[in-house]
Tab-separated table of C-alpha atoms in Angstrom:
chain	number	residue	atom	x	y	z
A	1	UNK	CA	79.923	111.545	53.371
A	2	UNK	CA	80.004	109.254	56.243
A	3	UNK	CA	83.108	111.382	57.887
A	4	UNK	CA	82.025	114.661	57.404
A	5	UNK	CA	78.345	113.845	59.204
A	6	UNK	CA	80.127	112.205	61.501
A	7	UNK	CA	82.709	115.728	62.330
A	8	UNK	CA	79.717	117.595	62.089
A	9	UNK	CA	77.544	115.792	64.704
A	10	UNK	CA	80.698	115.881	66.926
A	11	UNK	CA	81.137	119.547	65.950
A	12	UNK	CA	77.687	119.733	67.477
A	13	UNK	CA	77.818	117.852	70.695
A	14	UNK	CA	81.165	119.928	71.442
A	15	UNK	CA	79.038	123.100	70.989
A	16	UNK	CA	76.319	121.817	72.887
A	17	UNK	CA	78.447	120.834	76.042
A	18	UNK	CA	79.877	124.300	75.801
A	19	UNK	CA	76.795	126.197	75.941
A	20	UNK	CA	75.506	124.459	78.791
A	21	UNK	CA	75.729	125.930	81.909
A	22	UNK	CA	77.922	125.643	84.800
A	23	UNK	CA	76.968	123.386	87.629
A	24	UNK	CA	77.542	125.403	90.925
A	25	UNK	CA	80.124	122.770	91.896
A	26	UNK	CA	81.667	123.848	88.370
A	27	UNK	CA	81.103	127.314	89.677
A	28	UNK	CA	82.092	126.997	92.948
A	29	UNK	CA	85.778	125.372	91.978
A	30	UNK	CA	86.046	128.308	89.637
A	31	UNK	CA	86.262	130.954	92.930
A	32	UNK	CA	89.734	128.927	93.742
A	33	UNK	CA	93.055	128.349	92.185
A	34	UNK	CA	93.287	124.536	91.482
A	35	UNK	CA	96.206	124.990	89.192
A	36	UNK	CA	99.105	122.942	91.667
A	37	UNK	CA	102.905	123.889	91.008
A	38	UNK	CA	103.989	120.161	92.198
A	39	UNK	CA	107.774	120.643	91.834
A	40	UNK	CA	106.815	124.193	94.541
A	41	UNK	CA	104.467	122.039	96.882
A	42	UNK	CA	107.335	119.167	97.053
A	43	UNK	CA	109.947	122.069	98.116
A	44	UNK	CA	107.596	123.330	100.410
A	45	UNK	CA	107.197	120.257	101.999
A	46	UNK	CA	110.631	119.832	102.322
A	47	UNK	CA	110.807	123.538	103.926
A	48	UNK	CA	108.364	122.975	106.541
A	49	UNK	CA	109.273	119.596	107.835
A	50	UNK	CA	113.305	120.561	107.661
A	51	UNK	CA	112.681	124.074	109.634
A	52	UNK	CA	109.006	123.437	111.642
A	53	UNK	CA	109.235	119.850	112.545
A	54	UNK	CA	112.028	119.845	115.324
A	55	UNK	CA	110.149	122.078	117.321
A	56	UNK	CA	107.117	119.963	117.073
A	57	UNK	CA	109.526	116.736	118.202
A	58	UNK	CA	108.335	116.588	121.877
A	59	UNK	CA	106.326	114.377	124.557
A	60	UNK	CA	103.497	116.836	124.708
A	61	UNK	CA	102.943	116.210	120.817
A	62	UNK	CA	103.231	112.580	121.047
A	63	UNK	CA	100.550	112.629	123.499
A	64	UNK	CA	98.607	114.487	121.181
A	65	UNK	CA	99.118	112.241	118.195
A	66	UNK	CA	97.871	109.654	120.636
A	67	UNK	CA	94.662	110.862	121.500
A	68	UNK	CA	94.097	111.724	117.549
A	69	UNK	CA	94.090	108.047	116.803
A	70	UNK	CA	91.499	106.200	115.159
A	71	UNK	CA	92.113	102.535	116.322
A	72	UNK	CA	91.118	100.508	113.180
A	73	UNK	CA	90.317	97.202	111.921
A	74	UNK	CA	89.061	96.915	108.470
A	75	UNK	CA	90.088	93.376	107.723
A	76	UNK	CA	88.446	90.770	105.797
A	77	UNK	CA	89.096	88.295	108.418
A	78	UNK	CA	87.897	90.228	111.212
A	79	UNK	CA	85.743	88.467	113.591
A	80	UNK	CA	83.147	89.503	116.536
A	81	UNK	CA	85.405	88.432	118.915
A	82	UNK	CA	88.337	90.947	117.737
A	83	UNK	CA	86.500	93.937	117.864
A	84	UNK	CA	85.079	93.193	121.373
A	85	UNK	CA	88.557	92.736	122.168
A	86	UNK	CA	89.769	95.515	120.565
A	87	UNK	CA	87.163	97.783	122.537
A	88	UNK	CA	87.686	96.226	125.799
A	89	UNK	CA	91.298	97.209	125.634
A	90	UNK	CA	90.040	100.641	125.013
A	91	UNK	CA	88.083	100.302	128.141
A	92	UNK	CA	90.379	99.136	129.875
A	93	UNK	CA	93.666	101.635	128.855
A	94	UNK	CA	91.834	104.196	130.635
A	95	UNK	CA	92.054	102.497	133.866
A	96	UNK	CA	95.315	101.310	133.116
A	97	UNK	CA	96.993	104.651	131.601
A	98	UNK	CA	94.926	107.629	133.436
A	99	UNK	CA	97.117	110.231	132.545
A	100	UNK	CA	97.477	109.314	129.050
A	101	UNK	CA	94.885	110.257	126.538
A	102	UNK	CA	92.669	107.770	124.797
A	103	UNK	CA	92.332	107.056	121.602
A	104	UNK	CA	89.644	108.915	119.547
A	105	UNK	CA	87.618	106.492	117.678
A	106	UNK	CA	87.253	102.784	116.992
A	107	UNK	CA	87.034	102.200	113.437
A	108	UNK	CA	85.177	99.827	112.047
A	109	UNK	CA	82.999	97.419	109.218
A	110	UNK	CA	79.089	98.358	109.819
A	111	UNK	CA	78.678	94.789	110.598
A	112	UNK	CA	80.481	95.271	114.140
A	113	UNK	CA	78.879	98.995	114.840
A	114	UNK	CA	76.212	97.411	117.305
A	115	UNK	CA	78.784	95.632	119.111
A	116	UNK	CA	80.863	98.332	119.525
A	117	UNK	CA	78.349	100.724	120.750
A	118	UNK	CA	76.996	98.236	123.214
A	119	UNK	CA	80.569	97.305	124.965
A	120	UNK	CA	82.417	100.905	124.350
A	121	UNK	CA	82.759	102.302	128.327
A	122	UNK	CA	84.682	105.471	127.412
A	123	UNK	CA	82.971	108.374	126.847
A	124	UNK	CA	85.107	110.664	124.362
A	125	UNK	CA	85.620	107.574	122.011
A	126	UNK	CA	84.110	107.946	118.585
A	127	UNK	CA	82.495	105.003	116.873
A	128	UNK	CA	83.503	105.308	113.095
A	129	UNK	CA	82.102	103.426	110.811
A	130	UNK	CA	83.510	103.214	106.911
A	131	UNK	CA	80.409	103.043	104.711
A	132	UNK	CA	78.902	103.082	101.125
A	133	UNK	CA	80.465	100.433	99.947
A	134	UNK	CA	83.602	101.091	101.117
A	135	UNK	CA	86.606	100.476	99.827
A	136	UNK	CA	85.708	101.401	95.859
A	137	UNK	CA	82.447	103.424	96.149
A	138	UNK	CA	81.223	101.289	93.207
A	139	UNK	CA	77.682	100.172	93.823
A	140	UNK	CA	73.979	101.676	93.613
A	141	UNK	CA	73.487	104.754	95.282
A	142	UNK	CA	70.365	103.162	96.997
A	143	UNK	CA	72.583	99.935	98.784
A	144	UNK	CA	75.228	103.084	99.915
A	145	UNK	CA	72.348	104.981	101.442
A	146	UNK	CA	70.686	101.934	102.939
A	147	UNK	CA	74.473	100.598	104.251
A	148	UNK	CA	74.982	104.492	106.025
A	149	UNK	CA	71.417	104.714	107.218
A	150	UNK	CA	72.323	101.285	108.926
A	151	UNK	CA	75.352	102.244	110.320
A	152	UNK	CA	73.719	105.749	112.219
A	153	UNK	CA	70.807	103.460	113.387
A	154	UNK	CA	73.442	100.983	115.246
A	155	UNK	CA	75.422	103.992	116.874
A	156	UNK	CA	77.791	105.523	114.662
A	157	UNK	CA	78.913	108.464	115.306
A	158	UNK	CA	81.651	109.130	112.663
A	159	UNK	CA	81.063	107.646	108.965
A	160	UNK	CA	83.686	108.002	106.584
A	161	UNK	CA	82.797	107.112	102.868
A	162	UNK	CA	84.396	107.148	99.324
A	163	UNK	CA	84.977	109.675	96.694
A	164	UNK	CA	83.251	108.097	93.657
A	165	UNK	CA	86.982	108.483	91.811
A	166	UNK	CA	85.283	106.985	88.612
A	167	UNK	CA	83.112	109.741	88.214
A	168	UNK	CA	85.268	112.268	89.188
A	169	UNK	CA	88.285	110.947	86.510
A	170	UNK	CA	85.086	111.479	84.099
A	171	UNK	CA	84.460	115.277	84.872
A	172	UNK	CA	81.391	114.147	86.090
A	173	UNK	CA	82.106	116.546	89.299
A	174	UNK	CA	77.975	117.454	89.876
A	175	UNK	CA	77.719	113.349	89.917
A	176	UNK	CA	80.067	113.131	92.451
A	177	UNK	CA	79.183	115.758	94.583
A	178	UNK	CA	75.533	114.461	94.500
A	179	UNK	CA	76.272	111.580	96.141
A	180	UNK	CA	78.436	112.850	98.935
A	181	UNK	CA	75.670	115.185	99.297
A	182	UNK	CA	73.274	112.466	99.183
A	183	UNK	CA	75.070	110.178	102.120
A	184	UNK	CA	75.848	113.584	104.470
A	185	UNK	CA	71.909	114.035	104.391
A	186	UNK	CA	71.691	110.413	106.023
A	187	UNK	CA	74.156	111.173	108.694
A	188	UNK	CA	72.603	114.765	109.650
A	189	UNK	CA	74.401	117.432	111.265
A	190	UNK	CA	74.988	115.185	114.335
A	191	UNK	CA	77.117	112.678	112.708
A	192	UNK	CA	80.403	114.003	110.924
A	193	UNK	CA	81.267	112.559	107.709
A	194	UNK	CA	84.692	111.950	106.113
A	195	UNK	CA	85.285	111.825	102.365
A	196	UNK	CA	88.093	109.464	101.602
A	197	UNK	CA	89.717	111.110	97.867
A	198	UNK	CA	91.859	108.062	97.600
A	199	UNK	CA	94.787	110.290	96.789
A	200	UNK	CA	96.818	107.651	95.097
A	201	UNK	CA	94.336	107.040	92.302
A	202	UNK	CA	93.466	110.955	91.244
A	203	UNK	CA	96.283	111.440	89.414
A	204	UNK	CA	97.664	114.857	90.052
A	205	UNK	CA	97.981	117.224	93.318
A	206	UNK	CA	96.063	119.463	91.075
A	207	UNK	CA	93.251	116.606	91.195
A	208	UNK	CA	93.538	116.295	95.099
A	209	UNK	CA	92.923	119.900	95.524
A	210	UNK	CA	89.909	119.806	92.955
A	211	UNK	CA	88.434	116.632	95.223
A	212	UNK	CA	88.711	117.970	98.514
A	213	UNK	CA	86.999	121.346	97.335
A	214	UNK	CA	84.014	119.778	95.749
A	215	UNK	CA	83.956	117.316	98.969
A	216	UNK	CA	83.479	120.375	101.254
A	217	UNK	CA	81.193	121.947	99.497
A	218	UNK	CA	79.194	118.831	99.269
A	219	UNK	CA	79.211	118.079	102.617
A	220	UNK	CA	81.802	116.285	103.876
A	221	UNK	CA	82.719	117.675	108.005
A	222	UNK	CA	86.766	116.057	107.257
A	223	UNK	CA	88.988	115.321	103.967
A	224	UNK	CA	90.561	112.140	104.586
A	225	UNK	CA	93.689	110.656	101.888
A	226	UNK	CA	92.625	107.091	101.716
A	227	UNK	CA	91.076	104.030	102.704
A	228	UNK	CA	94.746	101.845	103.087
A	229	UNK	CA	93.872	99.663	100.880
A	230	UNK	CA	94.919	101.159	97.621
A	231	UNK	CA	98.551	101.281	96.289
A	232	UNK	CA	99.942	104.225	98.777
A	233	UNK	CA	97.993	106.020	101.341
A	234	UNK	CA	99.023	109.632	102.500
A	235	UNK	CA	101.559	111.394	101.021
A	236	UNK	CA	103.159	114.803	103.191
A	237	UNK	CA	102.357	116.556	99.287
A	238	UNK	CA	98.974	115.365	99.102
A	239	UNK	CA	98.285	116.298	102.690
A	240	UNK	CA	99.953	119.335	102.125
A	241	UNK	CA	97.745	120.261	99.179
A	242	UNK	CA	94.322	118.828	101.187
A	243	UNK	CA	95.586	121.470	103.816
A	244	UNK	CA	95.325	124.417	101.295
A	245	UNK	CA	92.240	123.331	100.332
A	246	UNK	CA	90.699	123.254	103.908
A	247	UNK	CA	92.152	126.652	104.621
A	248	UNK	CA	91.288	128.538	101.562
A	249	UNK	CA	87.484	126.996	102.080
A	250	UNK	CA	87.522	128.094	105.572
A	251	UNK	CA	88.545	131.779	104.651
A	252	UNK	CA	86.110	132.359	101.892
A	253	UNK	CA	83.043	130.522	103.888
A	254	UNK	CA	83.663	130.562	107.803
A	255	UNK	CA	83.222	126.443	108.042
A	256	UNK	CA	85.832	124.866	109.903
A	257	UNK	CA	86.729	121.758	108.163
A	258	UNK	CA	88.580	118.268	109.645
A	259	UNK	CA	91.556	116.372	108.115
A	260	UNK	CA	92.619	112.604	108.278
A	261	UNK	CA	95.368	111.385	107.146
A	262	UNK	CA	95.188	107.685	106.563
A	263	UNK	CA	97.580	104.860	105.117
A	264	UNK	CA	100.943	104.157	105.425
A	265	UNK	CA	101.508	105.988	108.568
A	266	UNK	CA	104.270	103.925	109.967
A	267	UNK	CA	106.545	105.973	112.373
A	268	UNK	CA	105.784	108.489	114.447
A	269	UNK	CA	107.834	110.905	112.270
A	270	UNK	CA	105.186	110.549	109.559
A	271	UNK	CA	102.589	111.799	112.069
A	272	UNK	CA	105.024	114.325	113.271
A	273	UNK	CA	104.867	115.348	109.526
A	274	UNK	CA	101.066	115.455	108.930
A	275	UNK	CA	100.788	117.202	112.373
A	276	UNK	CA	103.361	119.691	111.431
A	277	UNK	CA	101.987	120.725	108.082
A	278	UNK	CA	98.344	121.287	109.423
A	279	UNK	CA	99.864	123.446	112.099
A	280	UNK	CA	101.915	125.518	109.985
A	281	UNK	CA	99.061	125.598	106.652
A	282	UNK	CA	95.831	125.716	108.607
A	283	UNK	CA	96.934	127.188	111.965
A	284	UNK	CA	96.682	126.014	115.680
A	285	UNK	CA	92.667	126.114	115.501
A	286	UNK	CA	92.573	122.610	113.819
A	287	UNK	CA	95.261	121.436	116.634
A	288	UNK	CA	92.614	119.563	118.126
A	289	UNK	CA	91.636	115.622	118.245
A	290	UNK	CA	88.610	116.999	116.614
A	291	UNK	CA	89.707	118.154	113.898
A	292	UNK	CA	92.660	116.337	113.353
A	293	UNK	CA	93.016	112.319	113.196
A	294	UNK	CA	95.208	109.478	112.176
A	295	UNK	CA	94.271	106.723	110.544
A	296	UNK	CA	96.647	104.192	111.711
A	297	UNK	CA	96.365	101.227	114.006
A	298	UNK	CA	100.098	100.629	114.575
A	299	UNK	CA	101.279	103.141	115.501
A	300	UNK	CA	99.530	103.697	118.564
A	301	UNK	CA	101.840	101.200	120.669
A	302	UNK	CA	104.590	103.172	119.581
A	303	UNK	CA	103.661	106.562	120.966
A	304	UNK	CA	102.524	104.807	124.089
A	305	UNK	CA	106.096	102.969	124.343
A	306	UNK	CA	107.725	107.074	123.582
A	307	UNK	CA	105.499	108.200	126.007
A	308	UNK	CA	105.920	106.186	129.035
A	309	UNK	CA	109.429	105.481	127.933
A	310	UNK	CA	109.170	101.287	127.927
A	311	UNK	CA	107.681	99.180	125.430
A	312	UNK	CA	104.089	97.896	125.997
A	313	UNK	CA	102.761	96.093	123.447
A	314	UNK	CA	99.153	97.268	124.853
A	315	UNK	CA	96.900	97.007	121.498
């Protein structure tokens, strides 16, 4: 008897979940295909940077990819003294390199945002901050509001959070979205926010595409691949895939939405390759150092060295 009450009551709760309704994030994923043909996006990819990216293999990119930059330090050992040198070398490269643009953000801890905002010179620089409890997104929703609140009252401009990927690899997609709806009401319209998916960790491109679409509709102002300090950062598929995502949402609502890759960006082909595959998915409207950034710190002394044709070991 035990079994059979127990099949039934699960019979039950199956029947329940069914009838209830759709949340309109549920609803709102259902307007798009999320169904991702990985062996077609890898081909693709493979299309677009074999015939697209030679033509995109020039100085005037590089100097883009340069002043799409967001000069980072997230490290555990990071002291005050770091990121005030960090920024006054920012302050200083515009002096030193005025015909080269600067980078477009500092990013950093919370911890440092009042330093930053009190030494940073350049006007044009962002000051991003990575927030609610970055890197895992595991804590109370009330210490992830109270750590972003923080962060806009010391002079952020840009905060980039976490996809809660526990709660999305649940289902629990109207959780999720609540909370990145939740932090974008702290930063207000005059802060842009970036939701990090962590692509690494979702699983499938399929999953990417379903993360980046509730992310928009939550809130988020930029899709971003991941915080660097997971297994793998940005992928050219995943980025790919994010692209589709940001296009198709832009066609059906009108909102313009930003991309970051992040993680693992090591040469300047790689950024060549995320560059490339925004231009050729999205179109040259996102080709701006708005809407398009890199999240990599080392990098940036070796489009300055491609650029000016010597190496300078500048940052």
């Amino acid at each position: 008897m035990g079994k059979i009450k127990e099949i039934v009551i699960n019979d039950a709760n199956e029947k329940k979940k069914s009838e209830q309704p759709e949340s309109k994030y549920e609803q709102a994923l259902g307007l798009y295909d999320c169904h991702v043909d990985e062996a077609r996006v890898k081909a693709e990819v493979e299309r677009i940077v074999a015939e697209k990216l030679p033509e995109n293999d020039n100085l005037e990119t590089r100097r883009f990819l340069l002043g799409s930059v967001e000069l980072t330090s997230l490290h555990t050992t990071d002291t005050e003294e770091e990121i005030l040198a960090m920024t006054e070398k920012v302050n200083k490269f515009d002096s030193d390199y005025p015909d080269l643009p600067h980078v477009a953000a500092i990013c950093v801890y919370p911890v440092f945002t009042e330093l930053v905002a009190q030494s940073l010179e350049i006007d044009g620089v962002e000051i991003t901050n990575v927030s609610g409890n970055f890197p895992s997104s595991q804590s109370r929703m009330e210490v992830k509001i109270a750590e972003t609140q923080l962060a806009v009252a010391d002079g952020a401009t840009n905060v980039d959070i976490v996809l809660p990927v526990g709660k999305f690899l649940s289902g629990d997609y109207e959780g999720v979205s609540d909370d990145i709806n939740e932090l974008k009401q702290v930063c207000g319209e005059e802060v842009p926010m970036k939701v990090i998916l962590e692509v690494c960790d979702l699983g499938s491109l399929s999953n990417v595409k379903k993360a980046a679409l509730l992310s928009m509709y939550a809130g988020a102002d930029y899709v971003k691949t991941s915080t660097g300090k997971e297994k793998s950062g940005a992928t050219p598929e995943s980025v790919y895939v994010m692209c589709q995502a940001i296009k198709e949402y832009y066609d059906k609502t009108g909102i313009q939405i930003g991309l970051k890759p992040a993680g693992g960006i090591n040469t300047v082909r790689d950024a060549l390759t995320y560059y490339t595959i925004l231009k050729e998915v999205c179109g040259e409207k996102w080709l701006t150092n708005y809407w398009f950034r890199l999240g990599t710190s080392r990098l940036t002394n070796t489009l300055i060295n491609e650029i000016v044709g010597k190496e300078v070991n500048y940052f």
